[in-house]
mmCIF file with all atom_site columns, C-alpha atoms in Angstrom:
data_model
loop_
_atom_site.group_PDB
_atom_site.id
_atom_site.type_symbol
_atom_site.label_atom_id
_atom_site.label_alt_id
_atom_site.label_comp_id
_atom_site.label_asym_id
_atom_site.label_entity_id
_atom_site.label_seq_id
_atom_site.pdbx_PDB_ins_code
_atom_site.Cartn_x
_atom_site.Cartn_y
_atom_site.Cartn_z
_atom_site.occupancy
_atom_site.B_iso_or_equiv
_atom_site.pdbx_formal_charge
_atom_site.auth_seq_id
_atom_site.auth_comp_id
_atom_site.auth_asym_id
_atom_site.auth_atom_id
_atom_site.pdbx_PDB_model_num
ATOM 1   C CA . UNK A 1 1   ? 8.338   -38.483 -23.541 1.00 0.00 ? 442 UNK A CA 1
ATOM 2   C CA . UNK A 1 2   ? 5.214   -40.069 -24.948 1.00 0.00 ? 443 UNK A CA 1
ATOM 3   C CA . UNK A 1 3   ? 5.384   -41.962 -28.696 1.00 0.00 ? 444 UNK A CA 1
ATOM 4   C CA . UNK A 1 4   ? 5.540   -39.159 -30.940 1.00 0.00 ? 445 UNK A CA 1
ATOM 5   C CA . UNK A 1 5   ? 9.010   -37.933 -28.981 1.00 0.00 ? 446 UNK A CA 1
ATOM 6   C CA . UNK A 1 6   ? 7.422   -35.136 -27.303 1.00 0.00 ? 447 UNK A CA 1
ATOM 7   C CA . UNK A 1 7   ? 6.963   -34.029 -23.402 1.00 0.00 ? 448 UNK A CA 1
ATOM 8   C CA . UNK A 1 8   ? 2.886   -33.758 -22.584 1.00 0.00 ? 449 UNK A CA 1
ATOM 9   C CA . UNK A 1 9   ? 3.427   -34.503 -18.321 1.00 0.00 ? 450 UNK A CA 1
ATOM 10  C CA . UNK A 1 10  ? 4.859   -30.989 -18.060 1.00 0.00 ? 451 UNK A CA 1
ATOM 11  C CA . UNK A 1 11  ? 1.777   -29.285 -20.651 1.00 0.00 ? 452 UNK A CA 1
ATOM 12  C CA . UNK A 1 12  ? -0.566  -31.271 -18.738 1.00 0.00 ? 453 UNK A CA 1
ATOM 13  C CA . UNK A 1 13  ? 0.903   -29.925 -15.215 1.00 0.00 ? 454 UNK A CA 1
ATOM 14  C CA . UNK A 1 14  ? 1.138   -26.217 -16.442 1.00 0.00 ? 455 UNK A CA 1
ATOM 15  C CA . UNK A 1 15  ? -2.443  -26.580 -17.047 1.00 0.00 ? 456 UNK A CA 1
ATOM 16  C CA . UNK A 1 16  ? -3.917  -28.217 -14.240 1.00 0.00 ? 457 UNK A CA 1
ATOM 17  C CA . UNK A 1 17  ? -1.893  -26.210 -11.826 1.00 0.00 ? 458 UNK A CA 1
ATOM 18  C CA . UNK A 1 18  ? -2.896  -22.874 -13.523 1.00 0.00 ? 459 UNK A CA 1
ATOM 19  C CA . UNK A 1 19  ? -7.078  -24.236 -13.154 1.00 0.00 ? 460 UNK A CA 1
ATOM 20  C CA . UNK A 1 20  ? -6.037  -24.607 -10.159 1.00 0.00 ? 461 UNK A CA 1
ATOM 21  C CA . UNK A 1 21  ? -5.941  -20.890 -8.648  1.00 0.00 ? 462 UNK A CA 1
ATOM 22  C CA . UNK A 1 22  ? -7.644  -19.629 -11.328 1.00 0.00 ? 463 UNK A CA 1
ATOM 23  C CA . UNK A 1 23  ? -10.739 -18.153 -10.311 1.00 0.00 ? 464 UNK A CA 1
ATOM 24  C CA . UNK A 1 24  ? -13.234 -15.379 -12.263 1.00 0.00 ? 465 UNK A CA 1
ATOM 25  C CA . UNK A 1 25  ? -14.292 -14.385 -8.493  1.00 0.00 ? 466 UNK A CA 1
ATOM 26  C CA . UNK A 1 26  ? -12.804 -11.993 -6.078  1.00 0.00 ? 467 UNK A CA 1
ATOM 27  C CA . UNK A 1 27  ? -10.008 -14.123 -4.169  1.00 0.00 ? 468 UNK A CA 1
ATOM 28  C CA . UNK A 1 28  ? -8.618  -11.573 -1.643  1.00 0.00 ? 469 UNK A CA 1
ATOM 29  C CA . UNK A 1 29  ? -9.614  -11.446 1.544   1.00 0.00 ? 470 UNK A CA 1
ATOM 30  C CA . UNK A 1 30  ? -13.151 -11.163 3.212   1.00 0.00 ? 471 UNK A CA 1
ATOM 31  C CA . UNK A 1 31  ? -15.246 -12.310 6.306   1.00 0.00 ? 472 UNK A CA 1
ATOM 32  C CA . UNK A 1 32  ? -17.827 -15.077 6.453   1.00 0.00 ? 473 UNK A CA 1
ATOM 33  C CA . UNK A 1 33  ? -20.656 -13.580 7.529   1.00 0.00 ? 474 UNK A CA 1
ATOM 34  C CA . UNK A 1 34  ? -23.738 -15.331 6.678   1.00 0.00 ? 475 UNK A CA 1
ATOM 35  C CA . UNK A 1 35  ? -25.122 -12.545 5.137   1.00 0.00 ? 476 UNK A CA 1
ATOM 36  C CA . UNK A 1 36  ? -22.445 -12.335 2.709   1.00 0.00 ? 477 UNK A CA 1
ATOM 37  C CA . UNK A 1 37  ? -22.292 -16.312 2.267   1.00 0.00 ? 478 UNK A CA 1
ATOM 38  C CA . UNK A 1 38  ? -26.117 -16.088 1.129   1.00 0.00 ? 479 UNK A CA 1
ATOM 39  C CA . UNK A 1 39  ? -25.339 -13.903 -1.019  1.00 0.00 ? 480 UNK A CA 1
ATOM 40  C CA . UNK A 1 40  ? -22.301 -15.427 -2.934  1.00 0.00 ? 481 UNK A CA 1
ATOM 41  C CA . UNK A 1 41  ? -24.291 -18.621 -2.913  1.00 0.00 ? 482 UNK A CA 1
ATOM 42  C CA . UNK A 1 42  ? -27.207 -16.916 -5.059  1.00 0.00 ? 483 UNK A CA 1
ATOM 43  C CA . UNK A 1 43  ? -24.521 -15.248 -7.613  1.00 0.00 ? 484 UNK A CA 1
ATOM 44  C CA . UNK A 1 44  ? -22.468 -18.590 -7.877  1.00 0.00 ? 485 UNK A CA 1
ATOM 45  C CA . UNK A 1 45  ? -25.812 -20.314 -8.594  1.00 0.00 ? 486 UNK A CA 1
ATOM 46  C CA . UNK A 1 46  ? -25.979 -18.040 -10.882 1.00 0.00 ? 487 UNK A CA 1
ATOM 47  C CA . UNK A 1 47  ? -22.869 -18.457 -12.444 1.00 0.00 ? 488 UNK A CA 1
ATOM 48  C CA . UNK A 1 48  ? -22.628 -22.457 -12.086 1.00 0.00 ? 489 UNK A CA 1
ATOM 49  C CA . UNK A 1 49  ? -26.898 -22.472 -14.184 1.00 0.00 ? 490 UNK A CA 1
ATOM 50  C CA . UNK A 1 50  ? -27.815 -19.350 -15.910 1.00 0.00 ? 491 UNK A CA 1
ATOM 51  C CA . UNK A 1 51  ? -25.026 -17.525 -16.769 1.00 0.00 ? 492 UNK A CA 1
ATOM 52  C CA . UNK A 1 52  ? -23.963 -20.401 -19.776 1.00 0.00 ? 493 UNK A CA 1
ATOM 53  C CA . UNK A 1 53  ? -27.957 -18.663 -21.377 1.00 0.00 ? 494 UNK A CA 1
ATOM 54  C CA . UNK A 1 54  ? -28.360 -15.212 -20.552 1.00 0.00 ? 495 UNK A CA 1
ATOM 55  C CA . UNK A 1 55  ? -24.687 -13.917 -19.695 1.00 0.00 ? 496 UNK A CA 1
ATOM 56  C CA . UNK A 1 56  ? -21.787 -13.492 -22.148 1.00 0.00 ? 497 UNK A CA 1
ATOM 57  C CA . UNK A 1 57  ? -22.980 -9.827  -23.236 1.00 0.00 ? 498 UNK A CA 1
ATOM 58  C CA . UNK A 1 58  ? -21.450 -7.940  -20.444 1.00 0.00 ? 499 UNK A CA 1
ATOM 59  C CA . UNK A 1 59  ? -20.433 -4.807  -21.720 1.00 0.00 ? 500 UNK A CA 1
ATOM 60  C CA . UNK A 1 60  ? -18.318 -4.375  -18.553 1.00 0.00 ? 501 UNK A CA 1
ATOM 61  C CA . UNK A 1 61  ? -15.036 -5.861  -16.796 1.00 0.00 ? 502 UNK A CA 1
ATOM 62  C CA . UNK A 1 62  ? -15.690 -7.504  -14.532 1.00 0.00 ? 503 UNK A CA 1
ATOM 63  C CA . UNK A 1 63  ? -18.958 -9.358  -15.727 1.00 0.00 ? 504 UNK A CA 1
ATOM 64  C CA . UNK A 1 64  ? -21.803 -8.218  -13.794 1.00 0.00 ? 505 UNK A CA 1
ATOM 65  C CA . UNK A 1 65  ? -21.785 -11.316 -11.582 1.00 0.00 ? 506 UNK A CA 1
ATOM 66  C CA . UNK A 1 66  ? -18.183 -11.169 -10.916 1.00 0.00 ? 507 UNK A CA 1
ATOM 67  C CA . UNK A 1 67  ? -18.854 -7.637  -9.832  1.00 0.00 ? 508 UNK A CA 1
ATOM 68  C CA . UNK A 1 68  ? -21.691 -8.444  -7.213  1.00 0.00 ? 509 UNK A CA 1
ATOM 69  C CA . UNK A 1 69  ? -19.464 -11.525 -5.870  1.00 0.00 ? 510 UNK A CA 1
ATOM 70  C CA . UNK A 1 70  ? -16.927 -9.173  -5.421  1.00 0.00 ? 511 UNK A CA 1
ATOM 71  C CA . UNK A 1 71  ? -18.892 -5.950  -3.665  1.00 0.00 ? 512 UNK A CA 1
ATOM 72  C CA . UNK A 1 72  ? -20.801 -8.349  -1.357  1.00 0.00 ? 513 UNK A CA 1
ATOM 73  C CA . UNK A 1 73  ? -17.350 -10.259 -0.181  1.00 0.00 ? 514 UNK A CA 1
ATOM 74  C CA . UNK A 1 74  ? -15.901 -6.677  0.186   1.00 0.00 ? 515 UNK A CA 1
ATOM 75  C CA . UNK A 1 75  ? -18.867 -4.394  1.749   1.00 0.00 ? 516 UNK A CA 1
ATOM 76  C CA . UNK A 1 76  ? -21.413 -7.137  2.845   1.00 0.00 ? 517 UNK A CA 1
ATOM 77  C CA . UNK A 1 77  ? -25.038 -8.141  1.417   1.00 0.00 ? 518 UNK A CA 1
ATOM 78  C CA . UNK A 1 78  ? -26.436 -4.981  1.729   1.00 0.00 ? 519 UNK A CA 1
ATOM 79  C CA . UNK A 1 79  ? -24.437 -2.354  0.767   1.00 0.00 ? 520 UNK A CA 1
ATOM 80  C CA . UNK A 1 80  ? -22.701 -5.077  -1.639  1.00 0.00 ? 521 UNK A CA 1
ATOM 81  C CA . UNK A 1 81  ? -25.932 -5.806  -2.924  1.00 0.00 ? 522 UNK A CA 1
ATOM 82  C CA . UNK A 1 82  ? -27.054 -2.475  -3.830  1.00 0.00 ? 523 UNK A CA 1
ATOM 83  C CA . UNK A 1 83  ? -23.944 -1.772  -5.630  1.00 0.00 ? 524 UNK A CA 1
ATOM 84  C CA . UNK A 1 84  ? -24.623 -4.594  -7.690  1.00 0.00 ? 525 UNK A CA 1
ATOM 85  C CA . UNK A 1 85  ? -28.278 -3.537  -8.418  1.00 0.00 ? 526 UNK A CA 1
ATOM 86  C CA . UNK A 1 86  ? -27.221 -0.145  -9.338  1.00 0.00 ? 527 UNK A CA 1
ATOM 87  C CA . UNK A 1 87  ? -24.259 -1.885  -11.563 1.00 0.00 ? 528 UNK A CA 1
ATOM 88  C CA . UNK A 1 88  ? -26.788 -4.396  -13.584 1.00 0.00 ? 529 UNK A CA 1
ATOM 89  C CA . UNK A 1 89  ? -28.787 -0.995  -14.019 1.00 0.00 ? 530 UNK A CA 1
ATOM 90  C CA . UNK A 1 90  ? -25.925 0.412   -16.183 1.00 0.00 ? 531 UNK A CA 1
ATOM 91  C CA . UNK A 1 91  ? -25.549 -2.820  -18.322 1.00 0.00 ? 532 UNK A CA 1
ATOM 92  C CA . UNK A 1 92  ? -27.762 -2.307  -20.663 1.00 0.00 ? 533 UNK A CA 1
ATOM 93  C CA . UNK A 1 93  ? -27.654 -0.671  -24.638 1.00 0.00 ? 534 UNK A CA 1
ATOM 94  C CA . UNK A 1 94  ? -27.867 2.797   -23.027 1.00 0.00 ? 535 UNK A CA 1
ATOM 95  C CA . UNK A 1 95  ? -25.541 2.664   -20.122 1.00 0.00 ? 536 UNK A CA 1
ATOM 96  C CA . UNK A 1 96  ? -21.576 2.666   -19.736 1.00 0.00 ? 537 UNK A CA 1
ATOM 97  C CA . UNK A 1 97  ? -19.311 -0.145  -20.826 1.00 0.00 ? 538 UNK A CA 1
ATOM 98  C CA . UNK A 1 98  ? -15.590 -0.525  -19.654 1.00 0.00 ? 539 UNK A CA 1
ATOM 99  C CA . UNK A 1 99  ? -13.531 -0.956  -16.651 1.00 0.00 ? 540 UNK A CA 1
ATOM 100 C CA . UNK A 1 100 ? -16.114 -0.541  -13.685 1.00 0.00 ? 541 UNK A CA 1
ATOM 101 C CA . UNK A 1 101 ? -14.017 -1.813  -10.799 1.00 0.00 ? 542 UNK A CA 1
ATOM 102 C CA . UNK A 1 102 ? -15.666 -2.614  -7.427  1.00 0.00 ? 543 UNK A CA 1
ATOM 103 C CA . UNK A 1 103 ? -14.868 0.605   -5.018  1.00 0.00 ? 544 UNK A CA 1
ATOM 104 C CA . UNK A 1 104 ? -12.720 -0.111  -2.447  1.00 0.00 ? 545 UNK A CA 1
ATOM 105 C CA . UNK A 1 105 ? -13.896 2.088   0.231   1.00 0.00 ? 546 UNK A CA 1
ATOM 106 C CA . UNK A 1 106 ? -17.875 3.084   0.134   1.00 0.00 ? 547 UNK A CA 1
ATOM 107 C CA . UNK A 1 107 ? -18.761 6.388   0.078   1.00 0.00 ? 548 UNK A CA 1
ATOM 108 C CA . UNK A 1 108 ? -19.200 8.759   3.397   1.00 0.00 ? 549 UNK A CA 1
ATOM 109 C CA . UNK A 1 109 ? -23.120 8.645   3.106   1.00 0.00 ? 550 UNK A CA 1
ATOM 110 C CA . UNK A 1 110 ? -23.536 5.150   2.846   1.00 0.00 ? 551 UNK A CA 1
ATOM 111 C CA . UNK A 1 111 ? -21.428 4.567   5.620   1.00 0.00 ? 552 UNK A CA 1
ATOM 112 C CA . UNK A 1 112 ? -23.723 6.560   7.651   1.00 0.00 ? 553 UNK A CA 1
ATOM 113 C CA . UNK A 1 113 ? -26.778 4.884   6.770   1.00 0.00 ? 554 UNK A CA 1
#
């Protein structure tokens, strides 16, 4: 108990442990290609410098950068990185807004390719 008679050790611990394993990014699992690492690295530069200026108006869920982070861990820098190209694309006063979750399995035709 600290002076005032209350308990802050277990507020403090409920908060550092939930920073701990909290993450905006995709956290299942994906392989470490370099490809893909190059690309996370450029959207968590992103994220870590220019995000604070010119994000915050995402009119989608996931943010935009949360979305590419998550298509290139899943389907690789290329296909991953078109997705996210054609997903910035649709941000904008025009587009959609909403729930645009990351597919899961690409398309037949861009398997192919």
């Amino acid at each position: 108990m600290g002076r005032c008679g209350h308990s802050h050790g277990d507020e403090r611990d409920r908060k550092a442990s939930s920073r701990r394993g909290a993450t905006r990014n995709y956290d299942g699992p994906w392989p470490r290609t370099p490809g893909r690492l190059l690309g996370i690295g450029f959207i968590r530069l992103y994220q870590l410098t220019l995000s604070g200026f010119v994000g915050g108006h995402c009119r989608h869920i996931p943010t935009c950068s949360e979305y590419g982070f998550e298509a290139i861990a899943r389907h690789g820098l290329l296909a991953g990185g078109w997705l996210t190209a054609k997903r910035v694309a649709r941000c904008n006063p025009f587009g959609t807004a909403g729930l645009d979750p990351v597919p899961t399995e690409l398309p037949a035709r861009a398997k192919e390719k």
